[in-house]
Structure formats: C-alpha cells, structure tokens
Amino acid sequence: FNVGVLTEVRINKFLDVRFEPGLLYTSRSLGFPGFTSEADAIREVRSTYIRFPLLLKVSTKRFNNIKPFIIGGAYTSLNLGAKEDSLDDNSSGEFRMKKSVYGYELGFGIDFYTEYFKFTPSIRGVFALNDELVRDDDPNSPWTGNIDGMRTRGIFVNFTFE
C-alpha cells in the first residue's frame, strides 16, 4: 500500500519530470526449512518505506480525453523498520535489513481527462539495485548464510487523481 504526493514539471507537451514522494507499507513472510519450531522457521518482515522517485513521463498526443504514456526513473527509499543497527540477529528472532534502498521503476498507463479531474491508472515495476539484507554475525547462519541477496521487486497498480 502506497500513499504519496505528486510534483510535476512539464518540459513540453510530451515530456514531464515527476517527483512522487510517498509512504509505502509492505510485508514479507520468509520460510526457512529444517526447523521444528515455527518461531525459527518463519520470519515475518514488515517494512515501512519513505520513497523518493524521480521519474520521466513520456506521453503520446492526446486523443479526445485519453493520453497513453510510459514512465521510468530512479528512486531512493528509507526503510523505517530496517533494524540495521540492532545488535540482535536471527538467533534472537530479529531479521535485519538495510535502511537505504536504491533502484529504478518502469511502467505504463493512461491519463483519463474528466470534467473535474484527471484520473491516471498505471502499472509499474519497481526493482531495487542494492542488497537489503544485513547478514547475521555467524557466516553459517541458517537464516542468512545461504542467501545471496535480498532485493525489493514488485509490480504495482497505481491510481492517481490530479
């Protein structure tokens, strides 16, 4: 779930630069085989991100009241539930992630112009570039020892009202 605001600068009638800061809530359930206790086998990782995407929107010519577009750009986000500096690790039941995440997003959508506002549904893919996992102190940890990396990837359906 993501809630945000929108700032847009029009370069010309086909190009816009957009800044879309927002608050994103997410939950991941990670399962680790080989444990008899559910407390050890399942890690529920809840995160709250403050996202700062800077995007370029490339639109077509407006046809009646619709205007298709593609959008893409880079983002940085701050994970408020990261626990990166915590001294506890998975042996204490604490799954840690890094505070800063960097990545890119790509998508497409359609602007629908109504009498009073513009409604814009879009589909976007979000892909983190850096590894978000903070490894346990034990290099042979059953929770983080066998994970190469953990990166946010997701497909979002966005609804924007302007």
PDB file of C-alpha atoms in Angstrom:
ATOM      1  CA  PHE A   1       0.000   0.000   0.000  1.00  0.00           C
ATOM      2  CA  ASN A   2       1.473   3.354  -1.057  1.00  0.00           C
ATOM      3  CA  VAL A   3       0.212   6.886  -0.406  1.00  0.00           C
ATOM      4  CA  GLY A   4       2.027   9.907  -1.795  1.00  0.00           C
ATOM      5  CA  VAL A   5       2.019  13.323  -3.355  1.00  0.00           C
ATOM      6  CA  LEU A   6       2.953  14.460  -6.843  1.00  0.00           C
ATOM      7  CA  THR A   7       5.052  17.294  -8.209  1.00  0.00           C
ATOM      8  CA  GLU A   8       5.258  17.624 -11.977  1.00  0.00           C
ATOM      9  CA  VAL A   9       7.283  19.888 -14.268  1.00  0.00           C
ATOM     10  CA  ARG A  10       6.220  19.939 -17.908  1.00  0.00           C
ATOM     11  CA  ILE A  11       9.162  20.064 -20.332  1.00  0.00           C
ATOM     12  CA  ASN A  12       6.939  20.055 -23.423  1.00  0.00           C
ATOM     13  CA  LYS A  13       3.548  18.571 -24.322  1.00  0.00           C
ATOM     14  CA  PHE A  14       5.043  15.049 -24.481  1.00  0.00           C
ATOM     15  CA  LEU A  15       7.631  15.069 -21.617  1.00  0.00           C
ATOM     16  CA  ASP A  16       7.128  15.606 -17.898  1.00  0.00           C
ATOM     17  CA  VAL A  17       9.535  15.228 -14.982  1.00  0.00           C
ATOM     18  CA  ARG A  18       7.750  13.937 -11.899  1.00  0.00           C
ATOM     19  CA  PHE A  19       8.721  13.718  -8.248  1.00  0.00           C
ATOM     20  CA  GLU A  20       6.400  11.343  -6.377  1.00  0.00           C
ATOM     21  CA  PRO A  21       7.422  11.006  -2.705  1.00  0.00           C
ATOM     22  CA  GLY A  22       5.306   8.570  -0.757  1.00  0.00           C
ATOM     23  CA  LEU A  23       4.894   6.243   2.194  1.00  0.00           C
ATOM     24  CA  LEU A  24       4.859   2.520   1.353  1.00  0.00           C
ATOM     25  CA  TYR A  25       3.796  -0.310   3.677  1.00  0.00           C
ATOM     26  CA  THR A  26       4.867  -3.851   2.848  1.00  0.00           C
ATOM     27  CA  SER A  27       5.069  -7.266   4.496  1.00  0.00           C
ATOM     28  CA  ARG A  28       7.141 -10.306   3.585  1.00  0.00           C
ATOM     29  CA  SER A  29       6.853 -13.774   5.033  1.00  0.00           C
ATOM     30  CA  LEU A  30      10.093 -15.743   4.746  1.00  0.00           C
ATOM     31  CA  GLY A  31      10.147 -19.505   5.339  1.00  0.00           C
ATOM     32  CA  PHE A  32      13.258 -21.461   6.320  1.00  0.00           C
ATOM     33  CA  PRO A  33      13.077 -25.282   6.034  1.00  0.00           C
ATOM     34  CA  GLY A  34      14.635 -27.628   8.561  1.00  0.00           C
ATOM     35  CA  PHE A  35      13.321 -26.048  11.761  1.00  0.00           C
ATOM     36  CA  THR A  36      10.888 -27.770  14.117  1.00  0.00           C
ATOM     37  CA  SER A  37       9.743 -24.529  15.744  1.00  0.00           C
ATOM     38  CA  GLU A  38       7.560 -22.134  13.742  1.00  0.00           C
ATOM     39  CA  ALA A  39       9.245 -19.199  15.524  1.00  0.00           C
ATOM     40  CA  ASP A  40      12.545 -20.253  13.897  1.00  0.00           C
ATOM     41  CA  ALA A  41      11.095 -21.411  10.552  1.00  0.00           C
ATOM     42  CA  ILE A  42       9.078 -18.252   9.722  1.00  0.00           C
ATOM     43  CA  ARG A  43      10.270 -14.660   9.749  1.00  0.00           C
ATOM     44  CA  GLU A  44       7.622 -12.002   9.199  1.00  0.00           C
ATOM     45  CA  VAL A  45       9.397  -8.910   7.839  1.00  0.00           C
ATOM     46  CA  ARG A  46       7.252  -5.778   7.920  1.00  0.00           C
ATOM     47  CA  SER A  47       8.679  -2.640   6.404  1.00  0.00           C
ATOM     48  CA  THR A  48       7.619   0.962   6.074  1.00  0.00           C
ATOM     49  CA  TYR A  49       9.444   2.847   3.339  1.00  0.00           C
ATOM     50  CA  ILE A  50       9.593   6.545   2.594  1.00  0.00           C
ATOM     51  CA  ARG A  51      10.162   6.577  -1.175  1.00  0.00           C
ATOM     52  CA  PHE A  52      11.608   9.379  -3.309  1.00  0.00           C
ATOM     53  CA  PRO A  53      11.175   8.513  -7.016  1.00  0.00           C
ATOM     54  CA  LEU A  54      12.270  10.930  -9.748  1.00  0.00           C
ATOM     55  CA  LEU A  55      10.573   9.889 -12.992  1.00  0.00           C
ATOM     56  CA  LEU A  56      10.376  10.878 -16.650  1.00  0.00           C
ATOM     57  CA  LYS A  57       6.898  10.551 -18.194  1.00  0.00           C
ATOM     58  CA  VAL A  58       6.732  10.281 -21.999  1.00  0.00           C
ATOM     59  CA  SER A  59       3.207  10.769 -23.352  1.00  0.00           C
ATOM     60  CA  THR A  60       1.570  10.447 -26.733  1.00  0.00           C
ATOM     61  CA  LYS A  61      -0.665  13.038 -28.323  1.00  0.00           C
ATOM     62  CA  ARG A  62      -3.991  13.402 -26.512  1.00  0.00           C
ATOM     63  CA  PHE A  63      -6.885  11.597 -28.260  1.00  0.00           C
ATOM     64  CA  ASN A  64     -10.231  13.033 -27.109  1.00  0.00           C
ATOM     65  CA  ASN A  65      -9.985  12.522 -23.340  1.00  0.00           C
ATOM     66  CA  ILE A  66      -7.211   9.899 -23.103  1.00  0.00           C
ATOM     67  CA  LYS A  67      -3.444  10.147 -23.254  1.00  0.00           C
ATOM     68  CA  PRO A  68      -1.287   6.960 -23.034  1.00  0.00           C
ATOM     69  CA  PHE A  69       2.221   7.199 -21.587  1.00  0.00           C
ATOM     70  CA  ILE A  70       5.294   5.304 -20.448  1.00  0.00           C
ATOM     71  CA  ILE A  71       7.157   6.266 -17.293  1.00  0.00           C
ATOM     72  CA  GLY A  72      10.505   5.388 -15.752  1.00  0.00           C
ATOM     73  CA  GLY A  73      13.211   6.642 -13.487  1.00  0.00           C
ATOM     74  CA  ALA A  74      15.252   6.136 -10.346  1.00  0.00           C
ATOM     75  CA  TYR A  75      14.291   6.126  -6.700  1.00  0.00           C
ATOM     76  CA  THR A  76      15.800   6.033  -3.269  1.00  0.00           C
ATOM     77  CA  SER A  77      13.912   4.963  -0.196  1.00  0.00           C
ATOM     78  CA  LEU A  78      14.398   4.868   3.531  1.00  0.00           C
ATOM     79  CA  ASN A  79      13.278   1.693   5.341  1.00  0.00           C
ATOM     80  CA  LEU A  80      11.952   2.856   8.723  1.00  0.00           C
ATOM     81  CA  GLY A  81      11.691  -0.722  10.055  1.00  0.00           C
ATOM     82  CA  ALA A  82      15.153  -1.825   8.949  1.00  0.00           C
ATOM     83  CA  LYS A  83      16.788  -2.575  12.342  1.00  0.00           C
ATOM     84  CA  GLU A  84      20.175  -2.370  10.569  1.00  0.00           C
ATOM     85  CA  ASP A  85      21.974  -1.160  13.709  1.00  0.00           C
ATOM     86  CA  SER A  86      20.385  -3.705  16.055  1.00  0.00           C
ATOM     87  CA  LEU A  87      22.840  -5.972  17.864  1.00  0.00           C
ATOM     88  CA  ASP A  88      20.270  -8.797  17.868  1.00  0.00           C
ATOM     89  CA  ASP A  89      20.196 -11.081  14.838  1.00  0.00           C
ATOM     90  CA  ASN A  90      18.098 -14.055  13.739  1.00  0.00           C
ATOM     91  CA  SER A  91      19.310 -16.236  16.628  1.00  0.00           C
ATOM     92  CA  SER A  92      17.451 -13.700  18.811  1.00  0.00           C
ATOM     93  CA  GLY A  93      14.457 -13.642  16.433  1.00  0.00           C
ATOM     94  CA  GLU A  94      15.391 -10.330  14.756  1.00  0.00           C
ATOM     95  CA  PHE A  95      15.518 -10.182  10.936  1.00  0.00           C
ATOM     96  CA  ARG A  96      17.570  -7.126   9.942  1.00  0.00           C
ATOM     97  CA  MET A  97      17.543  -5.138   6.714  1.00  0.00           C
ATOM     98  CA  LYS A  98      19.439  -2.070   5.493  1.00  0.00           C
ATOM     99  CA  LYS A  99      17.952   1.405   5.889  1.00  0.00           C
ATOM    100  CA  SER A 100      18.714   2.758   2.403  1.00  0.00           C
ATOM    101  CA  VAL A 101      17.425   1.195  -0.801  1.00  0.00           C
ATOM    102  CA  TYR A 102      18.196   2.381  -4.349  1.00  0.00           C
ATOM    103  CA  GLY A 103      16.524   1.237  -7.531  1.00  0.00           C
ATOM    104  CA  TYR A 104      14.526   2.013 -10.631  1.00  0.00           C
ATOM    105  CA  GLU A 105      10.939   1.766 -11.751  1.00  0.00           C
ATOM    106  CA  LEU A 106       9.332   1.354 -15.166  1.00  0.00           C
ATOM    107  CA  GLY A 107       5.704   1.443 -16.201  1.00  0.00           C
ATOM    108  CA  PHE A 108       2.898   2.469 -18.493  1.00  0.00           C
ATOM    109  CA  GLY A 109      -0.554   3.954 -18.104  1.00  0.00           C
ATOM    110  CA  ILE A 110      -3.302   6.171 -19.470  1.00  0.00           C
ATOM    111  CA  ASP A 111      -4.422   9.649 -18.428  1.00  0.00           C
ATOM    112  CA  PHE A 112      -8.230   9.956 -18.466  1.00  0.00           C
ATOM    113  CA  TYR A 113      -9.426  13.555 -18.501  1.00  0.00           C
ATOM    114  CA  THR A 114     -12.789  14.143 -16.855  1.00  0.00           C
ATOM    115  CA  GLU A 115     -14.691  17.369 -16.333  1.00  0.00           C
ATOM    116  CA  TYR A 116     -13.284  17.971 -12.841  1.00  0.00           C
ATOM    117  CA  PHE A 117     -10.052  15.963 -12.522  1.00  0.00           C
ATOM    118  CA  LYS A 118      -7.566  13.711 -14.291  1.00  0.00           C
ATOM    119  CA  PHE A 119      -7.647  10.003 -13.389  1.00  0.00           C
ATOM    120  CA  THR A 120      -4.489   8.027 -14.174  1.00  0.00           C
ATOM    121  CA  PRO A 121      -4.266   4.250 -13.734  1.00  0.00           C
ATOM    122  CA  SER A 122      -0.811   2.795 -14.352  1.00  0.00           C
ATOM    123  CA  ILE A 123       1.123  -0.432 -13.915  1.00  0.00           C
ATOM    124  CA  ARG A 124       4.691  -0.120 -12.669  1.00  0.00           C
ATOM    125  CA  GLY A 125       7.536  -2.454 -11.895  1.00  0.00           C
ATOM    126  CA  VAL A 126       9.838  -1.500  -9.009  1.00  0.00           C
ATOM    127  CA  PHE A 127      13.306  -3.051  -8.823  1.00  0.00           C
ATOM    128  CA  ALA A 128      15.915  -2.472  -6.092  1.00  0.00           C
ATOM    129  CA  LEU A 129      19.568  -2.433  -7.123  1.00  0.00           C
ATOM    130  CA  ASN A 130      21.307  -2.911  -3.775  1.00  0.00           C
ATOM    131  CA  ASP A 131      21.222  -5.880  -1.399  1.00  0.00           C
ATOM    132  CA  GLU A 132      18.930  -5.035   1.538  1.00  0.00           C
ATOM    133  CA  LEU A 133      19.925  -7.959   3.771  1.00  0.00           C
ATOM    134  CA  VAL A 134      22.023  -7.450   6.903  1.00  0.00           C
ATOM    135  CA  ARG A 135      23.730 -10.765   7.471  1.00  0.00           C
ATOM    136  CA  ASP A 136      23.929 -12.493  10.850  1.00  0.00           C
ATOM    137  CA  ASP A 137      27.261 -12.463  12.689  1.00  0.00           C
ATOM    138  CA  ASP A 138      27.622 -16.219  12.163  1.00  0.00           C
ATOM    139  CA  PRO A 139      28.591 -16.804   8.491  1.00  0.00           C
ATOM    140  CA  ASN A 140      26.958 -20.277   8.697  1.00  0.00           C
ATOM    141  CA  SER A 141      23.653 -18.886   9.963  1.00  0.00           C
ATOM    142  CA  PRO A 142      20.700 -20.997   8.768  1.00  0.00           C
ATOM    143  CA  TRP A 143      18.770 -17.765   8.135  1.00  0.00           C
ATOM    144  CA  THR A 144      21.221 -15.604   6.180  1.00  0.00           C
ATOM    145  CA  GLY A 145      24.195 -17.846   5.394  1.00  0.00           C
ATOM    146  CA  ASN A 146      22.611 -19.359   2.281  1.00  0.00           C
ATOM    147  CA  ILE A 147      21.021 -16.178   0.867  1.00  0.00           C
ATOM    148  CA  ASP A 148      22.925 -14.470  -1.946  1.00  0.00           C
ATOM    149  CA  GLY A 149      20.937 -11.262  -1.714  1.00  0.00           C
ATOM    150  CA  MET A 150      17.568  -9.750  -0.921  1.00  0.00           C
ATOM    151  CA  ARG A 151      16.197  -7.057  -3.208  1.00  0.00           C
ATOM    152  CA  THR A 152      12.761  -5.482  -3.444  1.00  0.00           C
ATOM    153  CA  ARG A 153      10.920  -6.338  -6.651  1.00  0.00           C
ATOM    154  CA  GLY A 154       7.287  -5.724  -7.226  1.00  0.00           C
ATOM    155  CA  ILE A 155       4.518  -4.899  -9.648  1.00  0.00           C
ATOM    156  CA  PHE A 156       2.224  -2.080  -8.560  1.00  0.00           C
ATOM    157  CA  VAL A 157      -1.134  -0.898  -9.844  1.00  0.00           C
ATOM    158  CA  ASN A 158      -1.238   2.855  -9.230  1.00  0.00           C
ATOM    159  CA  PHE A 159      -4.287   5.115  -9.252  1.00  0.00           C
ATOM    160  CA  THR A 160      -3.513   8.839  -9.391  1.00  0.00           C
ATOM    161  CA  PHE A 161      -6.073  11.607  -9.071  1.00  0.00           C
ATOM    162  CA  GLU A 162      -4.982  15.087 -10.189  1.00  0.00           C
TER     163      GLU A 162
END
